[in-house]
Coordinates of C-alpha atoms in Angstrom, one line a residue:
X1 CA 109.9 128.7 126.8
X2 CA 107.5 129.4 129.7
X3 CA 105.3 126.0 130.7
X4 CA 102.7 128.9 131.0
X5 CA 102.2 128.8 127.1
X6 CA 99.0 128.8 125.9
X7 CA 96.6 128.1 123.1
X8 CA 97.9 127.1 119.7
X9 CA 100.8 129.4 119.1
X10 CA 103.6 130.8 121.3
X11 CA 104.8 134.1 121.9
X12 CA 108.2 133.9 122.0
X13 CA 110.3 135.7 119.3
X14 CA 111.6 132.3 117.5
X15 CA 107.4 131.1 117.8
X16 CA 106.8 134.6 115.7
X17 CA 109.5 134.6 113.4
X18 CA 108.7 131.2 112.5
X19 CA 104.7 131.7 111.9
X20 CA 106.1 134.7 109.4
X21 CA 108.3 132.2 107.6
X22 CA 105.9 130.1 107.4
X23 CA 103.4 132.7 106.2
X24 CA 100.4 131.4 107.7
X25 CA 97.8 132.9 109.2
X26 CA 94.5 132.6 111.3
X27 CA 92.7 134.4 108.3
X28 CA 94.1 132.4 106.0
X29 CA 92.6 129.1 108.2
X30 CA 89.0 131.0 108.3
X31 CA 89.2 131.3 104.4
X32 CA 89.9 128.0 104.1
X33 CA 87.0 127.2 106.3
X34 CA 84.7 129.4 103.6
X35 CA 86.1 127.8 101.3
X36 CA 85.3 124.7 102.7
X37 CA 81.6 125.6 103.3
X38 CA 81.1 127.3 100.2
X39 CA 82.9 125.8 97.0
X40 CA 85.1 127.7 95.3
X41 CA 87.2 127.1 91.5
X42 CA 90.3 125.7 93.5
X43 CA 88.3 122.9 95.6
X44 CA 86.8 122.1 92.3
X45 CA 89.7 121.4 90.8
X46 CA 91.8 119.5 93.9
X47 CA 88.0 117.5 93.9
X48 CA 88.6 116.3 90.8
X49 CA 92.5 116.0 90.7
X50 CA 92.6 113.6 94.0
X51 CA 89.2 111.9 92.3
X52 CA 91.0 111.1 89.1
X53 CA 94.1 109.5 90.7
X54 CA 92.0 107.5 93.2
X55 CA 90.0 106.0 90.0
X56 CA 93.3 105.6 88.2
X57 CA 94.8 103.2 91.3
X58 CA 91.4 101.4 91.7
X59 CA 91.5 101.0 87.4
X60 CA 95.1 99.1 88.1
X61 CA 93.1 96.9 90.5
X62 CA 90.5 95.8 87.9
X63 CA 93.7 94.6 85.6
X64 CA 95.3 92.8 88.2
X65 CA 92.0 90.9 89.0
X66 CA 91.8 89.0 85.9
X67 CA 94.5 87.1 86.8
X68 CA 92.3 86.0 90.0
X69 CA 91.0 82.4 89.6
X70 CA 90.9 80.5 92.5
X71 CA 91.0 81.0 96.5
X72 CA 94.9 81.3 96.7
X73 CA 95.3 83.7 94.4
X74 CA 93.3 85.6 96.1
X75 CA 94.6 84.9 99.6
X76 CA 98.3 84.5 99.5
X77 CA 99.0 85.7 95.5
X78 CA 99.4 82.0 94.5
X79 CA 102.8 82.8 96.8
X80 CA 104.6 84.3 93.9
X81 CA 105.6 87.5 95.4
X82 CA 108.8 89.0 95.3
X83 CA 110.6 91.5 97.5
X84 CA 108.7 94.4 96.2
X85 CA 105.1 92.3 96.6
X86 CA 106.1 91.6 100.3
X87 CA 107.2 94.8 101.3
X88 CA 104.0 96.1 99.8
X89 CA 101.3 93.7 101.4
X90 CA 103.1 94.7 104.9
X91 CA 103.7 98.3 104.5
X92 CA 100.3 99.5 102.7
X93 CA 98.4 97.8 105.7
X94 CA 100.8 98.9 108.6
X95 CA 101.4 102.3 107.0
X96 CA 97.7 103.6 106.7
X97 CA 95.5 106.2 108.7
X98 CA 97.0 105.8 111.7
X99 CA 101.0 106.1 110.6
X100 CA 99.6 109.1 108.5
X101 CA 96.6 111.4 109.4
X102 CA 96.6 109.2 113.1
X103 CA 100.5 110.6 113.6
X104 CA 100.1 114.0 112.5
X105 CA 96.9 114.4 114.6
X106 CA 99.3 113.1 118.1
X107 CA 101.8 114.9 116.9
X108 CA 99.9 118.2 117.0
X109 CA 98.5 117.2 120.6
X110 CA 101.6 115.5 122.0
X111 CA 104.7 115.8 119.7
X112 CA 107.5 113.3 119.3
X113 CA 105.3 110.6 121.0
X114 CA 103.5 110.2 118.1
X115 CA 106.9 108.5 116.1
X116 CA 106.1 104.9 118.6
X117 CA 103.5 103.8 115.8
X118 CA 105.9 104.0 113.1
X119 CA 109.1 103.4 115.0
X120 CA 107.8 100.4 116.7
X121 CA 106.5 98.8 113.3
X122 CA 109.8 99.3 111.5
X123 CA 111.7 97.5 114.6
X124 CA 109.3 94.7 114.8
X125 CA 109.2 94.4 110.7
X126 CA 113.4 94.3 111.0
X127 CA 112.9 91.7 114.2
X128 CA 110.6 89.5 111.7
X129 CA 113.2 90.0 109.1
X130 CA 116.2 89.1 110.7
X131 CA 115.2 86.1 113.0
X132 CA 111.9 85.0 111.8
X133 CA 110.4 85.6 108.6
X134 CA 112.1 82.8 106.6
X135 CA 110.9 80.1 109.1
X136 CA 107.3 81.7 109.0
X137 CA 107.8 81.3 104.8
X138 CA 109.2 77.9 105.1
X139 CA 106.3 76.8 107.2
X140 CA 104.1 76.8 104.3
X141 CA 100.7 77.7 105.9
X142 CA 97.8 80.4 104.9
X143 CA 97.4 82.4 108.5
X144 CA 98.9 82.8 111.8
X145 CA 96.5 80.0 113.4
X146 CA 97.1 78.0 111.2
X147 CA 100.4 77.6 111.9
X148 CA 99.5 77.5 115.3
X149 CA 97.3 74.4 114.7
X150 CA 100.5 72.6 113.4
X151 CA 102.3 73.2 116.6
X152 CA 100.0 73.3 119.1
X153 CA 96.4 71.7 118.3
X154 CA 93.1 73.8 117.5
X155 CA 92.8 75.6 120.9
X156 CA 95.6 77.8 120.4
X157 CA 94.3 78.3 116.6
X158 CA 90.7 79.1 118.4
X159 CA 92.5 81.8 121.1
X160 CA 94.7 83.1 118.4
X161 CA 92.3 83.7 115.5
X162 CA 89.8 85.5 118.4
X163 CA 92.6 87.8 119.4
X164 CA 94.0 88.3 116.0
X165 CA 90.4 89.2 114.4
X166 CA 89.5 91.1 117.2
X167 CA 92.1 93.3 117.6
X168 CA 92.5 93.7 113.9
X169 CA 89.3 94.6 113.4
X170 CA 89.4 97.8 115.8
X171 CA 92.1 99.0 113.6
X172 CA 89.9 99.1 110.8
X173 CA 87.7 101.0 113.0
X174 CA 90.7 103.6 113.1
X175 CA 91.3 103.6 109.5
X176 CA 87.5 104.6 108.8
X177 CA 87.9 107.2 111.6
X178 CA 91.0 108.5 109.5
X179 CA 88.8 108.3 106.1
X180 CA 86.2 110.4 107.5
X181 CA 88.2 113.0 109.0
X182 CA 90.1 113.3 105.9
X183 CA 86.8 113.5 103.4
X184 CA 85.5 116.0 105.7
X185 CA 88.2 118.2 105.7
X186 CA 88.2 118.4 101.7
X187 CA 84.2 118.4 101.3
X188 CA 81.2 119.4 103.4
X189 CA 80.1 115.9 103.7
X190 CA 77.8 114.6 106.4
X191 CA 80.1 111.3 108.5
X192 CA 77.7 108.9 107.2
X193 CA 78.0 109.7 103.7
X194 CA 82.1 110.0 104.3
X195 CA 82.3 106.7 105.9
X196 CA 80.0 104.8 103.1
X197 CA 82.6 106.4 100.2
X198 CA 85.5 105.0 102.4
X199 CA 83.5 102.0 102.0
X200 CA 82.8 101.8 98.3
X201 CA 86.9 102.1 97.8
X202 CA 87.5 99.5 100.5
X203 CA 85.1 96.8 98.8
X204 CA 86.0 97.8 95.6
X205 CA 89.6 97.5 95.6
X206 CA 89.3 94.2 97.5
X207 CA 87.0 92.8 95.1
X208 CA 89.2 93.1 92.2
X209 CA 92.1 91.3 92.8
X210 CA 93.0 90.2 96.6
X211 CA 96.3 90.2 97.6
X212 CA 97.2 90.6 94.3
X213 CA 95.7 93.7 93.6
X214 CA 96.9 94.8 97.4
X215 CA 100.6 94.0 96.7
X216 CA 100.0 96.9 93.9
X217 CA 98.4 99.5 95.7
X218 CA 100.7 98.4 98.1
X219 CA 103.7 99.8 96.4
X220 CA 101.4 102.4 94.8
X221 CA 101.0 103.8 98.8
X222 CA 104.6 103.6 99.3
X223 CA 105.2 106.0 96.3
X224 CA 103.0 108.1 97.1
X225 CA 103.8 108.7 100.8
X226 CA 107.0 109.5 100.0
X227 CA 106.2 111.7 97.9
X228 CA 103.5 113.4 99.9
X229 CA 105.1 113.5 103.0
X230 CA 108.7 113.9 101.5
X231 CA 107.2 117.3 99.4
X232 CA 105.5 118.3 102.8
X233 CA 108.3 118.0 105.2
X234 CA 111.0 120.0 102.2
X235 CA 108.4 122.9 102.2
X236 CA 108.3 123.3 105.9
X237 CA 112.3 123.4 106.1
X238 CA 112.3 125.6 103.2
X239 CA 109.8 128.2 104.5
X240 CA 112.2 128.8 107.1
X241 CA 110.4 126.1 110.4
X242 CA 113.3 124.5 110.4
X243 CA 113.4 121.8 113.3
X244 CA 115.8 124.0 115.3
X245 CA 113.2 126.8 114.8
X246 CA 110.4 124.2 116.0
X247 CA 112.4 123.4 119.4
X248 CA 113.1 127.0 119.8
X249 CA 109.6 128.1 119.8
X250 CA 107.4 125.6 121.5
X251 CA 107.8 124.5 125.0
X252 CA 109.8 121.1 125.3
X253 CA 107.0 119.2 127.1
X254 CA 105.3 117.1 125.6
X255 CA 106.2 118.2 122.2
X256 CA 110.2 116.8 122.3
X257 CA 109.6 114.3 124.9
X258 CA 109.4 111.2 123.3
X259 CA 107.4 110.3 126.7
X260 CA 105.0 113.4 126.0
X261 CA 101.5 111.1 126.4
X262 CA 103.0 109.3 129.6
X263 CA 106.1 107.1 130.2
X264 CA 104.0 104.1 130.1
X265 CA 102.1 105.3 127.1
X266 CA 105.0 105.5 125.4
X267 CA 107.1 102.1 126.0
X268 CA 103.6 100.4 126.0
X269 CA 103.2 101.8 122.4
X270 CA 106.5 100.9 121.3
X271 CA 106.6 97.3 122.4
X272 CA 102.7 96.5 121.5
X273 CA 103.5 97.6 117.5
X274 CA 106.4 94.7 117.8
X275 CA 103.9 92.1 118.9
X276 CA 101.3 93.6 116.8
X277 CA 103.7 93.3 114.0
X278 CA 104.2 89.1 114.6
X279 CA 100.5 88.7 115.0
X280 CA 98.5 90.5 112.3
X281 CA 97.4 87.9 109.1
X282 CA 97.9 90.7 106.5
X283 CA 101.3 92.0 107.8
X284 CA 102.6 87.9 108.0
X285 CA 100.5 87.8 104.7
X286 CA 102.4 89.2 102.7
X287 CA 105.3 86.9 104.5
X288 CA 103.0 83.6 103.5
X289 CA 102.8 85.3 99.9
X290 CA 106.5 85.0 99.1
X291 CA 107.6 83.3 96.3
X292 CA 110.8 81.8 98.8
X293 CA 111.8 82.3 102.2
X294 CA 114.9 84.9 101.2
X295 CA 112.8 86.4 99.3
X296 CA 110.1 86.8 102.6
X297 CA 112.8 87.9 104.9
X298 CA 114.7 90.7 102.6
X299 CA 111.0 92.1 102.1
X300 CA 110.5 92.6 106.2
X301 CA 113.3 94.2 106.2
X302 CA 113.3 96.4 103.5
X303 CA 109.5 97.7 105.1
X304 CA 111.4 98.0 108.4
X305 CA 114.0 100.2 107.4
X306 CA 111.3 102.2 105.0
X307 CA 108.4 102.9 107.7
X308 CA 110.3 104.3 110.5
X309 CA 111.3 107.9 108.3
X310 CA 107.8 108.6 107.3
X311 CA 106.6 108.7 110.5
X312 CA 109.3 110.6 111.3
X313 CA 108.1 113.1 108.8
X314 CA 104.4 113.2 109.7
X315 CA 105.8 114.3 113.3
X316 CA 107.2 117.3 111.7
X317 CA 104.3 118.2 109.9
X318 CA 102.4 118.0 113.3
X319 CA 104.5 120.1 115.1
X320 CA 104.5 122.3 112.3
X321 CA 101.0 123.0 112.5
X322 CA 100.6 123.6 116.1
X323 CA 103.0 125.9 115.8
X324 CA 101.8 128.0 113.8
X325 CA 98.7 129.2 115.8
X326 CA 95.0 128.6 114.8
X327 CA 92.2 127.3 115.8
X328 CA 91.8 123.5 114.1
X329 CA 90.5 119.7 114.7
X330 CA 93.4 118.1 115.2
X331 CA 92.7 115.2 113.0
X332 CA 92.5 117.9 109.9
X333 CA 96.1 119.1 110.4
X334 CA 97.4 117.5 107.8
X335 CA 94.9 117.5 105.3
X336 CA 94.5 121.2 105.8
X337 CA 98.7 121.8 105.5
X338 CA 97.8 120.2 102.1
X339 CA 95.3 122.1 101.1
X340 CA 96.8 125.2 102.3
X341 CA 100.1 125.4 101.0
X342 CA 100.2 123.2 97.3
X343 CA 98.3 124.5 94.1
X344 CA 94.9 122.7 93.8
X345 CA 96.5 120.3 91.0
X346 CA 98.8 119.0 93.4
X347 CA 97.3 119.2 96.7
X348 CA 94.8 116.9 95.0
X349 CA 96.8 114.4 94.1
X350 CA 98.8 114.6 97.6
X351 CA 95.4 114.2 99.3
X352 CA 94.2 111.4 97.0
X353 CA 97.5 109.8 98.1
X354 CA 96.3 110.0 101.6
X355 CA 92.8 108.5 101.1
X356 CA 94.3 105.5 99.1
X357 CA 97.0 105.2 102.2
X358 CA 93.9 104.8 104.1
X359 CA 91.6 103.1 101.9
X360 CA 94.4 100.2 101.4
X361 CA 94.9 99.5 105.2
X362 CA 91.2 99.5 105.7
X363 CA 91.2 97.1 102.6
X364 CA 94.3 95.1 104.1
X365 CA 93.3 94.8 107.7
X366 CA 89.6 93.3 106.5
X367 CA 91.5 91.2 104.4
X368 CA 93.0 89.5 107.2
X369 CA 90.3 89.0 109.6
X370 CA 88.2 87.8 106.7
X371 CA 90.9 85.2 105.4
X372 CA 91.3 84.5 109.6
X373 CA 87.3 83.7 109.6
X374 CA 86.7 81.7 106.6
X375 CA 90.4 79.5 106.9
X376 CA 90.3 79.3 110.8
X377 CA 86.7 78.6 111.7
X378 CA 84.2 78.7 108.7
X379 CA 86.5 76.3 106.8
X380 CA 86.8 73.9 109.9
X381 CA 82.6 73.7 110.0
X382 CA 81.9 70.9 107.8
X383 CA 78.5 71.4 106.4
X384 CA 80.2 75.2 105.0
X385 CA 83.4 73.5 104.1
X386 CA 81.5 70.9 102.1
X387 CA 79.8 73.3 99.8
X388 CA 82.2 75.9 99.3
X389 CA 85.1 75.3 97.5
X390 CA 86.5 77.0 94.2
X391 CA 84.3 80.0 93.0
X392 CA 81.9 79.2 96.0
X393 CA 85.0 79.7 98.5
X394 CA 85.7 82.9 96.5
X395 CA 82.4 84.8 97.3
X396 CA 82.5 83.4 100.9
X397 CA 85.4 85.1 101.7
X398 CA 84.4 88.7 99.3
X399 CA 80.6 88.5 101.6
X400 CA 82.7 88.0 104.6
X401 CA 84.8 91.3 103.5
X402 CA 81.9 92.8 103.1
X403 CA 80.4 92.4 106.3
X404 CA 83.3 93.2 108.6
X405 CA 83.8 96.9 106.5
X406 CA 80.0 97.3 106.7
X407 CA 80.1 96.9 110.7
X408 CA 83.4 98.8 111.1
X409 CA 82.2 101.6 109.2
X410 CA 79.2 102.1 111.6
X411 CA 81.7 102.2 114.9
X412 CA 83.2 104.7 113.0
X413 CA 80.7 106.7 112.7
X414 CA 79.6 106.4 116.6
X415 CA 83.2 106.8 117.7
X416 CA 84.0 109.5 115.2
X417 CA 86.5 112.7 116.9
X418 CA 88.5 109.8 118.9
X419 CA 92.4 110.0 118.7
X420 CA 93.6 107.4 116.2
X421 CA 96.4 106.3 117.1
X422 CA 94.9 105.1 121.0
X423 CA 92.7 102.7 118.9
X424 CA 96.0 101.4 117.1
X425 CA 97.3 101.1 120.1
X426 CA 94.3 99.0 121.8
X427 CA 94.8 96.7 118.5
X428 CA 97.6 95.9 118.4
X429 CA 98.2 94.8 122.0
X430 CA 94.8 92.5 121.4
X431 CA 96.2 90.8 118.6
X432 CA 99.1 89.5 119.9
X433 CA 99.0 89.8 124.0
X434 CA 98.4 86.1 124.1
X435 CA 99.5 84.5 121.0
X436 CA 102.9 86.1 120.9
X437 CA 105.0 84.2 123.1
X438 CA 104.0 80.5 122.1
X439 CA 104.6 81.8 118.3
X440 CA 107.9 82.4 119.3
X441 CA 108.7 79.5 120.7
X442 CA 107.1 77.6 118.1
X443 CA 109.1 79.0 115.5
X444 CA 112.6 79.0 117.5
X445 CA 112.0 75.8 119.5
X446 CA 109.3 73.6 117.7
X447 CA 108.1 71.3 119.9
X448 CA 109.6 72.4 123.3
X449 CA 106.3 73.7 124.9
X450 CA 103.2 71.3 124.9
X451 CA 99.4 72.1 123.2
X452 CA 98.5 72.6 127.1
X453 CA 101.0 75.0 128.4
X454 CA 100.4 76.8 125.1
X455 CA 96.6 77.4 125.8
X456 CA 97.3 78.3 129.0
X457 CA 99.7 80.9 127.7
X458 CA 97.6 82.2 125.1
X459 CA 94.2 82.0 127.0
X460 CA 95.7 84.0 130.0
X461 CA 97.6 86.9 128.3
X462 CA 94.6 87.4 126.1
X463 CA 92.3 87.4 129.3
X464 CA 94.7 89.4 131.3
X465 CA 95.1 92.1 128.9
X466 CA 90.6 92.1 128.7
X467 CA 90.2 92.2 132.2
X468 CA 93.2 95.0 133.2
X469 CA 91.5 98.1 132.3
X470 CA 88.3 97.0 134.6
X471 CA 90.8 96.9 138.2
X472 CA 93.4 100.0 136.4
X473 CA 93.9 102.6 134.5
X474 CA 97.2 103.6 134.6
X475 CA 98.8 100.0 134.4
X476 CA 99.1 99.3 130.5
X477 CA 97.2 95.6 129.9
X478 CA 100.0 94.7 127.4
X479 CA 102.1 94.7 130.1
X480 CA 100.0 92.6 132.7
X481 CA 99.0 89.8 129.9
X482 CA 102.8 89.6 128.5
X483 CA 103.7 89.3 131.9
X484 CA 101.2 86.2 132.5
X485 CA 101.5 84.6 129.3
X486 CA 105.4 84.5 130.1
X487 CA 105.3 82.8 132.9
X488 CA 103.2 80.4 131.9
X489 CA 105.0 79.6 128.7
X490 CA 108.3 79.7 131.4
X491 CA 106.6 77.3 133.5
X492 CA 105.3 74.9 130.7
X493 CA 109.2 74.8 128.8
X494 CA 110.6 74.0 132.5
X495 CA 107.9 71.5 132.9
X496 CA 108.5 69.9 129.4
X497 CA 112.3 69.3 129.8

């Protein structure tokens, strides 16, 4: 295929014969448009379809949140969870916007690049698994800097609950830029009034039940991914754009280059979900929440193996759509395959599955930060700590939720039209670019790197990867503050032998 190609569809004879199979059509994408703009019978019905099964999931929360009594059942499930709970809590806040509507929209832009976000999470989950999720378990400990703080001292904690809240906390910004794209694709809706429903769903299925109620819609997600992705990927094949077909008709840079968006790009993206994975609260959540340490570990792996394939999937559907020719935002690609080719019964329902895919990472990832701020720091302030313990404790940690979706909302409104997946990215190299190295070593080698060399390690990758972008931009900062933070934490286990 000429390099020459241009627009959205291809002129070969493989490029035609698959848009025919696929029987889509630039018409049929300005209908949908009027549609859009206009109302019709079908969007009335797919409206209230997708609004009925959203309500349903959120009426599961409210009986799980009975069961909600104290502060640990609502931060670590009163670490009863089983396999099933684990892989839950990790996979319905890893797999969320960005592993869904975030890869379809690279995918359409960039191709197989887009698989990193969901490849790299299921390595790092089966990394956690294999080698370090029963020692995280055994440790007995709330968050990541709190485990920290039992190896190292309360700097590390300090440097480690910044990075981790930070980082996290412009993935949630990503999640809300997934929810609005995907409400505006299925109603006229202004981003404002998209971003505060994302909101109402967020807070409400947060408030009734914690991590509880987010182990359920957890595994709720997972069914419903599969089944959305899984009935999306079948129809493609079947209509004929059969990934042979695919290769054939679009031009193999970027869109089977797994280095599409840059060689950098790519490994950077790879290796920064494995150190995002180690260092996010509600991924090791979930790990904390375990009812034993097996029972932790055979959880990460079970996510790891399950995340990779629907990733894979959304890649497909990507490609899929750029294939076919039309002119579309990228970030509606796969709501609009949805709406496009499943009766209104079931592409509501498909699409409802979305919006709770991205509603419960949203929900998980201000889960974390808010159980990072009120354990880590507000806890440690004595005049807070003092006055709120049992129900008081509760409704810090629900107005602290509150406050970090409020906020996140409103960058998502500013940064709206952004590609997704470059804020995932940007997250998950914050949250763990210092903190990941002396975590290691504290779990493999307690002991064998002082408080010190471990500040120094944590402080200096963090700052590192901060400072990189202002001096470069083609040098990734993950890169440049794993590089620092190694040496150092070289340097302080030579120095402590």
């Amino acid at each position: 295929m000429a390099s020459g190609a241009k627009g959205l569809g291809f002129e070969s004879p493989q490029a035609r014969h698959c848009k025919y199979r696929a029987g889509l059509s630039r018409r049929q994408l300005g209908s949908f448009y009027c549609m859009l703009l206009k109302g019709s019978d079908d969007l009335n019905v797919l409206t209230f379809s997708a609004a009925l099964l959203v309500f349903s999931v959120l009426g599961l929360g409210i009986a799980v949140s009975k069961k909600v009594g104290n502060v640990s059942d609502y931060t670590v499930a009163g670490k009863k969870a089983g396999v099933s709970g684990v892989v839950g809590v990790i996979m319905g806040a890893l797999m969320g916007g960005a592993s869904t509507v975030g890869t379809v929209q690279m995918a359409y832009k960039y191709g197989l690049s887009a698989w990193w976000f969901t490849l790299g999470g299921g390595v790092g989950c089966i990394i956690l698994g294999l080698g370090f999720a029963s020692r995280l378990r055994e440790a007995n400990v709330t968050t990541i800097p709190g485990f920290l703080k039992k190896n190292y001292g309360m700097s590390v904690s300090i440097v480690s609950m910044i990075a981790s809240s930070l980082g996290t906390y412009i993935a949630i910004v990503a999640q809300f830029l997934s929810g609005v794209a995907l409400l505006q694709s299925i109603l006229p809706l202004s981003p404002f009034v998209s971003s505060m429903i994302v909101v109402f769903f967020v807070l409400g299925f947060l408030y009734l039940g914690g991590l509880k109620s987010y182990s359920l819609i957890g595994k709720v997600k997972i069914i419903m991914l599969f089944l959305t992705l899984g009935s999306s990927a079948a129809l493609i094949f079947i209509q004929g754009a059969t990934p042979l077909c695919l290769i054939k008709s679009m031009p193999s840079s970027p869109f089977f280059n797994f280095f599409g968006a840059g060689i950098s790009k790519g490994i950077g993206a790879f290796f920064s979900m494995i150190v995002g994975v180690f260092c996010t609260q509600i991924y090791l959540q979930g790990i904390f929440a375990a009812s034993d340490p097996q029972v932790a570990r055979r959880g990460a792996l079970l996510a790891g193996v399950l995340i990779p394939p629907l990733g894979l999937m959304g890649v497909y559907i990507g490609l899929y759509m750029r294939s076919i020719g039309g002119s579309i935002d990228p970030a509606h690609a796969l709501p609009i395959f949805i709406r496009l080719h499943f009766p209104p019964v079931v592409g509501g329902v498909f699409l409802a599955g979305i919006f709770i895919t991205v509603v419960g990472a949203a929900a998980g990832l201000s889960f974390g930060v808010a159980t990072n701020l009120v354990q880590d720091f507000l806890n440690n302030i004595s005049y807070i700590s003092q006055r709120m313990k049992g129900a008081k404790g509760l409704l810090l940690s629900r107005a602290t939720v509150a406050v970090i979706v409020v906020s996140a909302a409103c960058l998502g409104i500013v940064f709206r039209g952004d590609l997704i997946l470059n804020w995932s990215y940007l997250s998950m190299s914050l949250r763990g670019v210092g903190t990941f190295l002396p975590l290691i070593v504290a779990l493999l080698y307690p002991g064998a790197l002082s408080p010190f060399w471990a500040f120094l390690s944590a402080i200096a990758g963090l700052g590192a990867a901060l400072m990189t972008p202002l001096f470069s931009h083609s040098v990734e900062p993950l890169f440049v503050g794993l590089l620092l933070s190694g040496i150092l934490t070289f340097v302080g286990l030579f120095v402590g032998r």
